[in-house]
Amino acid sequence: MTAANPTYSGSYSCQGQHKTTGINTADSIPLQLTVYPNKPKPAMSQKPTFDKMFPGESVTFTCTVHGSTGWEYLWFHDNKEIHASSSYTINPIGHINSGRYHCQAKRGTVPFYSEDSATTDLQVSDPPTPSLKLQTLWLDVFEEEIVAFSCEVGISDWTFTWYRNKQKLEDDSVLTLDDEGTLLNITSVTKAHEGVYACKAHLESRSVISGVSNTANVTVYDNVPKPTLHRVPVFNPMYVGETANFTCIVNVSFGWEYQWYKDGYDQPATSQTNAIRLDLSNGGKYSCMGTRSETTSTEVSEEMQLNVLEIPVPSLKQMTPWLDVFPEESVQLKCAMDQGSGWTYTWSRDEQEVQSDGVVSFDQGGALLSIKSASAAHKGQYKCKGHLKERSVSSNSSAGLTLTVYDKKPSVILTKDPDYKVMFPGESVTFSCHINVSSGWELIWYRDGNQLAVSGERYPNITVSTANAGLYKCRAKRGTAGDFLSDYSQTIRLQVKENKPKPLMTQQPNVDKVYVGESVSFECKVELSSGWRYFWYKNEAPLSINSSRFTINATLSSSGVYKCKAIRDKTLYHTENSDGRALLISEIPVPSRKLDTSWLDVFPTESVKLSCGMDGSSDWMYTWYKDKQKVQVDDTTRLDSDGTTLLISSTSVSHRGRYSCSAKLKSRFVNSNRSSGLKLDVYDTKPRVTLTQTPIYDVMHTGDSVSFHCHINVSSGWEYMWYKDNRPIDESGKNNNITSVATKNSGSYKCQVKRGREAVFRSDQSEAVKINILERPRANIILLTGWSEVFSTDSLILKCGVQDNQDMWNYTWFREDKPINDPPSERHTVTPQDNPEQSQYTCKGIRNGRPSYTKTSEHFTTKNLLLKRRVLLSISGCIFFGIIAVLLGCIVLRVVRKPADDDDRPEEADLFLSMAQQKGAGAPCPLVEYITDATLNASSKEGEENGTICSETTPLPITSQEDQAVKTESHDTAENNGGLVSFKQ
């Protein structure tokens, strides 16, 4: 069971069956198998369980899986494997051992791993360095004062040891320690307690000792000092409002609190500096004294006298007769102090200091302020102050005088009621002219630049017509001669339109089709002017709506034709009706989903593509759901920009489920119901491909046929891929048939399946099937009849055999590639009767084993055996009678001719020709002529091939392998001076 699940739990037993007899054994002892639904999670413990460990200590981690056995344990430090045992001990601990520890268990030949245990943090740090803190206020003290220190490490369970000048301290009547040594208290300091103090911390339960703390140096004085009193500034007398700063200085140590005295009485101030904002009550004699702790005080300082007077207030006078002026007039103001001398003056306007410039000037000392040419910048309330030279003494401000300066001509404001930008014939309008500065003004009216015979602040009611249209404005004047004129008011246009306006009605969303539940807004707007109230109609019936805009929540009953009109709220003028707008309300459609891949049962890592659509419209966005849960995009799940297509690029078991989709309009808040579901099944593992071979032989021979079949029994849509020696071969389909194998077909064969186009899914390759192709043995024909037997026989004996092969064969014979109807035999006899003409013979070996047959032999060609015998007999007779004739001729010549003298003897002709002479004579050979007689030759072509024989070396017309051997032997005979030799077998 390669992937156990809880359904496999139970009691298992087995039974044996004999392969031949079919007898069954008894059941085996049962084994109980328990399959847990989840991987186990080891429990990890630590001993000791301190949160923080110190270098040199030891710690042991233990890992346990409860409920099962046979586990091996792996340990990890910061996710790196470090150890393999059920426990892990670190002794001694160092800083390098800090980090996160967890364990994991495994068991089995093919390891099965548990989940990781919970993580334990091991923190290794140096023992804390104690912090020595001064609990009293100072380190340089006087005798009988108290000094207290604390030694802290921020962690409980530590005890402490104290040192002065590196010597360990013990309790005595003055120097005391608490139980853990945390606090050191010297209740009455003497000169003997001077020195450098430090402490150490001990964790006795773990034998840990800290380093030395920071140090503190204690200094002890013999006598108390006398303070010195100082005052800044040193003027006497001083004025109320000035500040006298007294400072009491003690030149020895620090941490002093100060006691102040005035005329011998205590003052509330306790700091070293006593700053007094002076008033009349602050005059008198001042002294001070320093104190520290309950036992130490200095002597009292020498006394210092201080006198205090009030500061006088200046008076401000108006030198010109008016304080509200127009631009370019002059103004003068004067400031004076009733008592004292040496005063200078500063001026302020609206609490801002006044500086001299080209228009504003001051006399010497600043008592007189002159404004040569007033402008709006000079208006405001003016005040002055007095100041003593070289002193920080300033009087209070004088009473103020307000100067009003108009910065420009008065503004005139023209208004229109009603303030409509565009008006229509029959409406009424009124103009008003206002000036809000000063009084005594007379108003003048203008239309299109021409003065009108109208006066007063209001222009009377005008009944609007095109004749009243134009640009209106006004201005103001005053004075006995009317010589001061204001600027013109702003211009107001009275625009009159003759035709009634027609409102523009708009709808949002601006679509022809609206879905139930949508919010639809209508707006009615008159582009011209303002002040309109609106009235609405549906299918010519009025609606109880008076606003320019209203919204409905669409239902099927909301369908209809809507329009509007507008009425002026002040003049009650009404427009024409707007154009009608037809509103069509439809139910929200349900999207349709479809499968873009060809199957709904897929394998891990295979891709699946689903699409969701809404009647071919591209106005929708889509949301996908799996088992009613929204599909989230991740590394393997992707959606296109509008969610139309859901692509799972690499499926896994987690992708199983029923998929559906819903739609939402891109531009509106319209959501459809979900589509019907489409169930996607994902197999646990990749499919297994099986390769089979027919016939099932590891070794085959050339010419055999073999068929491979690639089988997969799950799903559909597969394409098949074939491999030989791990290289792809050009073969498709589930079967790979080789009708006639060759040695090149040897190798290891595998197959694999795939499917899909854009993302191709491939199964694992099948197990390899290996075949070895051997060359099929070939049969050979051997001629057993020798030439020496030709004179005594009229047949040839042929033998069929297989070279370099020890197997037992039967042989079948063929003439002209047609089988000879004889029993299988190793030999075959050819006679003139069954071979009257030249024939080609072949043979083939057959047997019951493998290989079951051989290759057919090469063709063996024979000629007319009678012809061969006649040729040989003719040659033999010619040679015999030639020898007899030569011998007889020699005898006759010896008898008839007389011998002659050697000198007169004529040169005798050589009676016997040499073989070379015979070759070169060129005379026709009768034997050859006989042999090559047309009746004995198969064809003229054969004669051309064999040639004419005129000597012993002339070759015979032989075409078979044995005939060629004879030809070679004849040649050897010629080279042997014409001697006869036997034919070789």
Coordinates of N, CA, C and O in Angstrom, one line a residue, residues 127-128 158 200-203 207-211:
P127 N 26.7 36.0 31.1 CA 26.1 36.4 32.4 C 26.0 37.9 32.4 O 26.9 38.7 31.9
P128 N 24.9 38.5 33.0 CA 24.7 39.9 32.9 C 25.8 40.6 33.8 O 26.2 40.1 34.9
W158 N 19.7 36.3 41.9 CA 21.1 36.6 42.0 C 21.4 37.2 43.4 O 20.6 38.0 43.9
K200 N 29.8 42.4 42.4 CA 29.7 41.3 41.5 C 28.4 40.5 41.8 O 27.9 40.6 43.0
A201 N 27.8 39.8 40.8 CA 26.6 39.0 41.0 C 26.9 37.5 40.9 O 27.8 37.1 40.2
H202 N 26.1 36.7 41.7 CA 26.3 35.3 41.7 C 24.9 34.6 41.6 O 23.9 35.0 42.2
L203 N 24.9 33.6 40.7 CA 23.7 32.7 40.6 C 24.1 31.4 41.1 O 24.6 30.5 40.4
S207 N 25.9 28.0 39.6 CA 27.3 28.3 39.7 C 27.8 29.3 38.6 O 28.8 29.0 37.9
V208 N 27.0 30.3 38.4 CA 27.4 31.3 37.4 C 27.8 32.6 38.2 O 27.1 33.1 39.1
I209 N 28.9 33.2 37.8 CA 29.4 34.4 38.4 C 29.5 35.5 37.3 O 30.1 35.2 36.2
S210 N 29.1 36.7 37.5 CA 29.1 37.8 36.6 C 30.5 38.5 36.6 O 31.3 38.2 37.5
G211 N 30.7 39.4 35.7 CA 31.9 40.3 35.8 C 31.7 41.4 36.8 O 30.7 41.5 37.5

